[in-house]
Phi, psi and omega in degrees: 000121168303112163216117182299144177287332189226115179292315173333319176280339173290325172296297172305332164283332158303323195277325168315312181299322180282338174277327153298324173304310170311315168303334199263324183270341153308315165314298189274320205254139171227169173075206179292342172275336166302312182299305172310333175256330155313322182291333204267326164297340185256339172288315171302324171274329165310297181309359204247326176303283174336294202300316188261323174282332192255016171040056167292326179285006177240356174289177163277169189293305177324326181271339160309302182298323166325292153348307188272336175303311196293315190283309184300334167303320189272330159295335170285313175310318199291304201304310189295317162308329182283307177293325192272338162307304176294331196266337167321157159230133193250085159256000000 
């Protein structure tokens, strides 16, 4: 049976596979469904990077909550950015 010496290599391979899926989805899908699929894949990729490469699986619960709070705060700021862009008049 094939066994990887380093689990980080497995995570990297998953990230490359998700990158290929993102590229394929951008070529096949368009509109709102393409955007939602691409953002969902990006969310999975960022969760893998947070969990494994930033070693959140080895941290305490407080550190995990701080990382989650930072991600939620970034999401709030991005929502405000989108609302600002959509409500401006470009005349």
